[in-house]
Short mmCIF file of C-alpha atoms (C1' of nucleotides) in Angstrom, two decimals:
data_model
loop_
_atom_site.label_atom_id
_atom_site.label_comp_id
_atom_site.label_asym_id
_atom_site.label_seq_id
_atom_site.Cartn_x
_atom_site.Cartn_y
_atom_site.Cartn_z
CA UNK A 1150 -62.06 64.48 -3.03
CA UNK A 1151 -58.54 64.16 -3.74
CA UNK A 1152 -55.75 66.64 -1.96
CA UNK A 1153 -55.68 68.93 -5.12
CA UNK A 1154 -58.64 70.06 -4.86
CA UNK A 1155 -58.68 70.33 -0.77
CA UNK A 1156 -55.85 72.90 -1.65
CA UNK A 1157 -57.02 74.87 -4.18
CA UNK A 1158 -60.66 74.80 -2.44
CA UNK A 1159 -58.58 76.39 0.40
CA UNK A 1160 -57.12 79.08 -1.83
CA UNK A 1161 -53.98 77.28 -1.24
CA UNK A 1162 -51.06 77.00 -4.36
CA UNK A 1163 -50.56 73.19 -5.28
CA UNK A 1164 -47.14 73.04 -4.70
CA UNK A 1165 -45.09 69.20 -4.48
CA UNK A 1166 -43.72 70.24 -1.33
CA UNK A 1167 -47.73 70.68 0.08
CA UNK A 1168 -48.94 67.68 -1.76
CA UNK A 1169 -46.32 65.32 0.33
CA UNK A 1170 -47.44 66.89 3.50
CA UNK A 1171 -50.87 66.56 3.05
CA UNK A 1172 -50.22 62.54 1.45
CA UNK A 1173 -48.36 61.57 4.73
CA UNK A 1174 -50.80 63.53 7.13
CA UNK A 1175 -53.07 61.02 5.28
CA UNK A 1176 -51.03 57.78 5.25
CA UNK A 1177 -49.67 58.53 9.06
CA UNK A 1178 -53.23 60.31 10.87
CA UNK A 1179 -51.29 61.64 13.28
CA UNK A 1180 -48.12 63.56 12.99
CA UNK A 1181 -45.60 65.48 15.27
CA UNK A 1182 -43.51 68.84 13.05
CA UNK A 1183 -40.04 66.73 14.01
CA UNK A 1184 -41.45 63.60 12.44
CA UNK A 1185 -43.31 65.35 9.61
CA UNK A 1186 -39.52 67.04 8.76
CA UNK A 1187 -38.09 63.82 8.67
CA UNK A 1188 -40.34 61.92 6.39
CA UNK A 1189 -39.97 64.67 3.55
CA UNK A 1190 -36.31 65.06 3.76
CA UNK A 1191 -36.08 62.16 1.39
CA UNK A 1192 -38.12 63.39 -0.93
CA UNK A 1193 -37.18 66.97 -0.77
CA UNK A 1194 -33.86 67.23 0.80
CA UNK A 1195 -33.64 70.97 0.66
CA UNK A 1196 -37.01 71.18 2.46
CA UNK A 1197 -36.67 73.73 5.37
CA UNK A 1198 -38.35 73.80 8.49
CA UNK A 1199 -39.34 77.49 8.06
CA UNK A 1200 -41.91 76.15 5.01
CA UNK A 1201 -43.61 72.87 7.23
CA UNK A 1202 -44.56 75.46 9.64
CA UNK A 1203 -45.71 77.66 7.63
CA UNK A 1204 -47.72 75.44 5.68
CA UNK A 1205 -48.92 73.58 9.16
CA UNK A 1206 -49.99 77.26 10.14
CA UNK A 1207 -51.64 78.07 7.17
CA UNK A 1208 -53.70 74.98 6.74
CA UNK A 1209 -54.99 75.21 10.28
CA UNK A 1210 -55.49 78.62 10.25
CA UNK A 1211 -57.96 77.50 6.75
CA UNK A 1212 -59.37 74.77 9.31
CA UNK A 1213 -58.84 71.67 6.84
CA UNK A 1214 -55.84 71.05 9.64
CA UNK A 1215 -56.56 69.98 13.32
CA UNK A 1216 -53.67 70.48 16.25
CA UNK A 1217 -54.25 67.63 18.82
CA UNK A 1218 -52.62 67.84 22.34
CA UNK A 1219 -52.09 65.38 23.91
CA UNK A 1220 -50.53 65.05 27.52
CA UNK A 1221 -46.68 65.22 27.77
CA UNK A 1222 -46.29 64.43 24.46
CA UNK A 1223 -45.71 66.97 21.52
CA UNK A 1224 -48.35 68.71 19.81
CA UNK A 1225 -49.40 66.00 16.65
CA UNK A 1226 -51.38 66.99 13.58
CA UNK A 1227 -54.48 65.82 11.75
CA UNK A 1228 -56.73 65.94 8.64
CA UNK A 1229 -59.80 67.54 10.05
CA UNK A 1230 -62.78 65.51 10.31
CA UNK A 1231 -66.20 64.82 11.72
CA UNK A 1232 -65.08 64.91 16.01
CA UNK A 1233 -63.66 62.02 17.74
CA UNK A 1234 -62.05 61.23 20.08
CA UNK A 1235 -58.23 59.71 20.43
CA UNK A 1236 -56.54 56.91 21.92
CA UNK A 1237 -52.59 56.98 22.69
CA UNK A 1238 -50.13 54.11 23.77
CA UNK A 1239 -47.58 55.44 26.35
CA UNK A 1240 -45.17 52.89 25.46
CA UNK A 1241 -44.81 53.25 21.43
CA UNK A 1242 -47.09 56.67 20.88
CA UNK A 1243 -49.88 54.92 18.52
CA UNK A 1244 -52.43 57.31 18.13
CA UNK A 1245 -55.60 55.87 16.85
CA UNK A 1246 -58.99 57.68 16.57
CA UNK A 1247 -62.45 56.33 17.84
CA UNK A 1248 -66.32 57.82 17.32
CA UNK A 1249 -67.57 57.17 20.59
CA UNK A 1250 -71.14 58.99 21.71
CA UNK A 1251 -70.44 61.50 24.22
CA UNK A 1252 -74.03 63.26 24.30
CA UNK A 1253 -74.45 61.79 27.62
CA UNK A 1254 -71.18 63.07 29.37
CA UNK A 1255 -71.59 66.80 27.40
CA UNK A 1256 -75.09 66.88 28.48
CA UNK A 1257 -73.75 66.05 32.13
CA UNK A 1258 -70.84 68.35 31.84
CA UNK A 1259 -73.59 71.66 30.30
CA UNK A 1260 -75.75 70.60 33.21
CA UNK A 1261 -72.99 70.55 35.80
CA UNK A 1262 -70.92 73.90 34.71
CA UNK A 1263 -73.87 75.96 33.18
CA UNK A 1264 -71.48 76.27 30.11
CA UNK A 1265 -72.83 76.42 26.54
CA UNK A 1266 -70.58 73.36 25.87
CA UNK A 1267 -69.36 72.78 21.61
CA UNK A 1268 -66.45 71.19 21.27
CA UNK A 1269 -64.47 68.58 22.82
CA UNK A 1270 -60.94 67.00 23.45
CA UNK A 1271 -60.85 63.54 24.65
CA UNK A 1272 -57.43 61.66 25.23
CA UNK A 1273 -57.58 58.18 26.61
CA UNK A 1274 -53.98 56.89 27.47
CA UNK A 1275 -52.75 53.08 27.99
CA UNK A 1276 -50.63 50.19 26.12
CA UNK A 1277 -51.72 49.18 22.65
CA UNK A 1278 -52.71 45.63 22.52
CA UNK A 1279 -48.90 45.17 20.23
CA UNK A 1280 -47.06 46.19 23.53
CA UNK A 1281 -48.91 44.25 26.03
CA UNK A 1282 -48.35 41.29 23.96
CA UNK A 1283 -44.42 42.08 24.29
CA UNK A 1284 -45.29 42.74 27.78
CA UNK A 1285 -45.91 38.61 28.28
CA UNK A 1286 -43.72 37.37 25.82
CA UNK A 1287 -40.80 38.85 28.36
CA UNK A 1288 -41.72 37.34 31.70
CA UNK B 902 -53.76 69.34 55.55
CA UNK B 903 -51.65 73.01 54.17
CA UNK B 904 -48.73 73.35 52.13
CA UNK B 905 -46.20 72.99 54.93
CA UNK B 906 -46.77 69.52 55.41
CA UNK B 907 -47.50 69.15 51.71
CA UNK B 908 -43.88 70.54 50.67
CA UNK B 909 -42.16 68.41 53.56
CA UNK B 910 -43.80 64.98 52.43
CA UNK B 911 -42.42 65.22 49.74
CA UNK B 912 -38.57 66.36 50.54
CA UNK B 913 -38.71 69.36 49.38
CA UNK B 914 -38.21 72.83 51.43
CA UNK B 915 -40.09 75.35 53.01
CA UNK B 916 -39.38 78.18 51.34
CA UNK B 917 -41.64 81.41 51.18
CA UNK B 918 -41.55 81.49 46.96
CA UNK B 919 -42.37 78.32 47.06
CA UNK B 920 -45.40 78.79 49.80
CA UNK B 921 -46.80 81.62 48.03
CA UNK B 922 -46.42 79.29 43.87
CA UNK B 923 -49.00 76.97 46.16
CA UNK B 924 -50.73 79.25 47.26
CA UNK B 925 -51.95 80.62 44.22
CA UNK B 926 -52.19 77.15 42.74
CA UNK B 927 -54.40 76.72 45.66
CA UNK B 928 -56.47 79.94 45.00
CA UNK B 929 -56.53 80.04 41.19
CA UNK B 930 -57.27 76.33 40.17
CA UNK B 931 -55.62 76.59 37.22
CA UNK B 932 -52.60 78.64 35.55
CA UNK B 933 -50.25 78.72 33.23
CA UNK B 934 -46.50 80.28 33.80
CA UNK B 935 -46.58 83.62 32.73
CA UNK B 936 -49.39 84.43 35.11
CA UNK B 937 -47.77 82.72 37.85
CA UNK B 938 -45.24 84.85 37.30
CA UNK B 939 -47.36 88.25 37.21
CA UNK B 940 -48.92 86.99 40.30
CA UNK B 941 -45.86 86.39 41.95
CA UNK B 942 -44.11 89.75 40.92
CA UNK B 943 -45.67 91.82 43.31
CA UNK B 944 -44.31 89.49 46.73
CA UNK B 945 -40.97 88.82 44.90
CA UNK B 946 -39.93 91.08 43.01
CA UNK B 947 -36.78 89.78 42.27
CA UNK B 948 -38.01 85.81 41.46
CA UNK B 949 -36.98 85.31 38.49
CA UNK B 950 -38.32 82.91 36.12
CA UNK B 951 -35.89 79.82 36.10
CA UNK B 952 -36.88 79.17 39.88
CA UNK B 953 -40.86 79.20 38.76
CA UNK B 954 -39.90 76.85 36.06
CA UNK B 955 -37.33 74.73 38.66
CA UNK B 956 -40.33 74.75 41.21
CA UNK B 957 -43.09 73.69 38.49
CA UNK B 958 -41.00 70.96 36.91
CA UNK B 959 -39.82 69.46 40.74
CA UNK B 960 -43.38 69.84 41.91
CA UNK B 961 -44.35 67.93 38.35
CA UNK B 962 -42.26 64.99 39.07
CA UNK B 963 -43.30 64.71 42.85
CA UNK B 964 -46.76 64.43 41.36
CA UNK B 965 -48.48 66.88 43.48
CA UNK B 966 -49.03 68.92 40.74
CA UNK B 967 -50.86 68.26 37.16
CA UNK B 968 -49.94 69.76 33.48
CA UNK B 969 -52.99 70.32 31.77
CA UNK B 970 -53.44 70.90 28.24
CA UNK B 971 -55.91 72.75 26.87
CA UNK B 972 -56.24 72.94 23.07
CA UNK B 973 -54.97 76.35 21.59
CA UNK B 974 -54.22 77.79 24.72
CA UNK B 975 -50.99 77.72 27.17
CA UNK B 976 -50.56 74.52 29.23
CA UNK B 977 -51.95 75.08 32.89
CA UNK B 978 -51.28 73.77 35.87
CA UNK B 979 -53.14 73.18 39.21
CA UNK B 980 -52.62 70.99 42.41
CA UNK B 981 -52.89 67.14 41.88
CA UNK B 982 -56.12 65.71 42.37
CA UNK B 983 -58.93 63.14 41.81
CA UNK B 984 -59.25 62.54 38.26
CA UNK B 985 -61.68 64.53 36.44
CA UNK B 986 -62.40 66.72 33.71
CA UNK B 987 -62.14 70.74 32.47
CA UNK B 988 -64.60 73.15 31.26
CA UNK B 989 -63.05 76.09 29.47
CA UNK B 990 -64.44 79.14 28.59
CA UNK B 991 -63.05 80.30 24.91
CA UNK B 992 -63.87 83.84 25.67
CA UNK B 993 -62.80 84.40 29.20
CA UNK B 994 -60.39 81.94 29.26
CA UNK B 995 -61.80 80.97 32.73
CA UNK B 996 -61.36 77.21 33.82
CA UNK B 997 -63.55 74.75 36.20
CA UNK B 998 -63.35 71.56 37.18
CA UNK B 999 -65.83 68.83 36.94
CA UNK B 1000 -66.67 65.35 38.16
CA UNK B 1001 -68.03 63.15 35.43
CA UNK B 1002 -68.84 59.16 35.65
CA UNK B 1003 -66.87 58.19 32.74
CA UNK B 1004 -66.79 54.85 32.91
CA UNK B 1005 -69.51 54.24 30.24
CA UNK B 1006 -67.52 55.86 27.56
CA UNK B 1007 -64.00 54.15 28.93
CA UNK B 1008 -65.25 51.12 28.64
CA UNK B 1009 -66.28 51.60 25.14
CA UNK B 1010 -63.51 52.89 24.37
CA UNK B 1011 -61.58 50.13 25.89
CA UNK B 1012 -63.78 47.87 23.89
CA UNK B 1013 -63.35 49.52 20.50
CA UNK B 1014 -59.61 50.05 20.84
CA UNK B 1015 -58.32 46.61 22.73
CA UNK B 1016 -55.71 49.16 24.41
CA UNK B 1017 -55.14 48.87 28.01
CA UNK B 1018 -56.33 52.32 29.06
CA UNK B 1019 -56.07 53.46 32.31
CA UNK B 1020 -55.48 57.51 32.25
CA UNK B 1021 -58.07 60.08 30.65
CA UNK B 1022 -57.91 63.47 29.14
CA UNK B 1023 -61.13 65.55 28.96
CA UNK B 1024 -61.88 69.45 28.18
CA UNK B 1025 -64.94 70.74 26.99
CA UNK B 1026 -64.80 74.29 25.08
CA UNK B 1027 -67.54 76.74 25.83
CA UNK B 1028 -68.75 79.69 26.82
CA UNK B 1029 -69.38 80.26 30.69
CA UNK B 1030 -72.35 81.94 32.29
CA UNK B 1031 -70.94 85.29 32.43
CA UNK B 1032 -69.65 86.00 29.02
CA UNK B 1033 -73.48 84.22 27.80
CA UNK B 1034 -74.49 87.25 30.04
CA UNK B 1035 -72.36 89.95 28.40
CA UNK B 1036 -73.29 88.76 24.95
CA UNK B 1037 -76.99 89.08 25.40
CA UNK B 1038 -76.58 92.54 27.07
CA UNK B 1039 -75.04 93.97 23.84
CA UNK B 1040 -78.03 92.70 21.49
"C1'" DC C 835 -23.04 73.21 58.99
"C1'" DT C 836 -24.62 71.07 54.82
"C1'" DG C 837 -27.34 70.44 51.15
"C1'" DA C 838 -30.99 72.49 48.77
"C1'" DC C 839 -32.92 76.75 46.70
"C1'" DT C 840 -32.66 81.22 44.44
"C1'" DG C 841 -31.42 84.48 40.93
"C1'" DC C 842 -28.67 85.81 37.27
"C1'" DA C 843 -26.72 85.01 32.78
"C1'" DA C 844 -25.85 82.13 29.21
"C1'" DA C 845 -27.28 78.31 26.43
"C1'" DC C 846 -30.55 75.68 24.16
"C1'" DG C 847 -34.46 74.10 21.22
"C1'" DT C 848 -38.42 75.48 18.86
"C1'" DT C 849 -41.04 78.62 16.15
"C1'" DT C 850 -41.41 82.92 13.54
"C1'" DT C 851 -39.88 86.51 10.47
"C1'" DG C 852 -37.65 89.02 6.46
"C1'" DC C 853 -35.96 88.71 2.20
"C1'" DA C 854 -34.43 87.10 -2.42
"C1'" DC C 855 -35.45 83.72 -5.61
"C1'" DG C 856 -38.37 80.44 -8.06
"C1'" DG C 857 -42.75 78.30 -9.32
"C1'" DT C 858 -47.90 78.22 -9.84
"C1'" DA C 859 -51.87 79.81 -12.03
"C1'" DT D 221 -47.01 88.41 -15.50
"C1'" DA D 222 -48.39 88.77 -10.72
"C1'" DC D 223 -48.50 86.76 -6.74
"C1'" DC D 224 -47.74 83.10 -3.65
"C1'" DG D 225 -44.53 79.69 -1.78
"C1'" DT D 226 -39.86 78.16 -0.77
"C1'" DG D 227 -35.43 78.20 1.50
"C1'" DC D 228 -31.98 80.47 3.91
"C1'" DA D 229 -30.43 83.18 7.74
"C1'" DA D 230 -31.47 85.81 11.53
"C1'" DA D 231 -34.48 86.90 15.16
"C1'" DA D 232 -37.71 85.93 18.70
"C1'" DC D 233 -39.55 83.13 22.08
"C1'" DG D 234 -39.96 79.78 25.84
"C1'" DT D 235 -37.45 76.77 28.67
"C1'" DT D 236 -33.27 74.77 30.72
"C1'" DT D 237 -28.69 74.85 32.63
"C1'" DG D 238 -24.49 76.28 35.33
"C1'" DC D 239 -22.83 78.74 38.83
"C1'" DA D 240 -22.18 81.73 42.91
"C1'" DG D 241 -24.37 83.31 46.83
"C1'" DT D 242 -28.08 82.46 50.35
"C1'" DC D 243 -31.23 80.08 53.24
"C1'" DA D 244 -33.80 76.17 55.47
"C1'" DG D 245 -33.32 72.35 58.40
#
DNA sequence: CTGACTGCAAACGTTTTGCACGGTA
DNA sequence: TACCGTGCAAAACGTTTGCAGTCAG
């Protein structure tokens, strides 16, 4: 399914100005608004701010959008897809996604806080195997 | 050990705002500024919100205190502790605490990544006891 | 007594809103 | 053509900063 017709499934105009969103939420995963501005300004250098928020709101709001938080960091974006989980490098801010089975730790965690548990956020933070190889090459 | 010593250990001083932020840190678990500030209103009328915000972001740095974020909702705080993970209600908003054995799922992680991880990030979204309660009343 | 803390006001950065224009369907 | 989306400017919001007065140690 091409980004097209993710748009106009969403009710969504196809507009050049959405299409390059969507393509670099693709390309990048994981996006901050700052970093998202940048990237179109080349492309559309009259782009305001006013219309990537807007358009971030909207396609969340239509769920085909995902926020991600992730501790002191700013809030990056996402193509929503089947839940995972995410993995961040404090030194150079690689996000990368993994599909880890967490029945066993949401079955603990219903059976520990007598919650009807759905969803889940799961950050794991550390140094991307690129920076701990700087890490050696400097000592 | 109380908040005195707490406060001193860590060079900062006594004050009574700053007595009574802990306090309700200590009391509440979890909470994010603006109810800090409601709760605070009553004692101190006159605290304004810069010294809430100067107090959060010293106690922050001198680690005895945790940012957490919780997706779609207003970053929370609560008194540094053990690692662990949060169960939030999405109706009630209310937040616990609970101690899972993550280390299965770490390692895997740690395995499928090749990142260096040492910090973790974990909420589970739900709805608690009482608002199950409430719901089944109404039908 | 001295440095740190508080409270106010102003400044700042980020996000939202209103409106006129332009583009999609 | 009708409506939705864009871009600009202004407004709103949350957070930080500077400063003068006050308080803890």
């Amino acid at each position: 399914m091409n980004y097209i017709t993710i748009l106009q499934n969403h009710n969504l105009k196809v507009t050049p100005q959405r299409l390059e969103i969507v393509d670099i939420l693709y390309k990048n995963g994981h996006i901050n608004i700052d970093d998202l501005y940048k990237s179109l300004q080349s492309k559309f250098p009259s782009l305001s701010l006013a219309t990537i928020y807007k358009n971030i709101n909207t396609m969340c709001e239509k769920l085909f959008l995902s926020e991600v938080k992730i501790p002191h960091k700013k809030n990056v974006y996402e193509l929503s897809k089947k839940e995972h989980s995410h993995v961040i490098c404090s030194k150079c801010n690689t996000i990368i996604d993994i599909n880890l089975d967490i029945s066993t730790i949401l079955n603990k965690a219903k059976q520990i806080s007598k919650f009807n548990l759905n969803t889940s956020s799961i950050v794991f933070n550390g140094i991307c195997p690129n920076c701990l190889d700087k890490k050696e090459n400097l000592s």
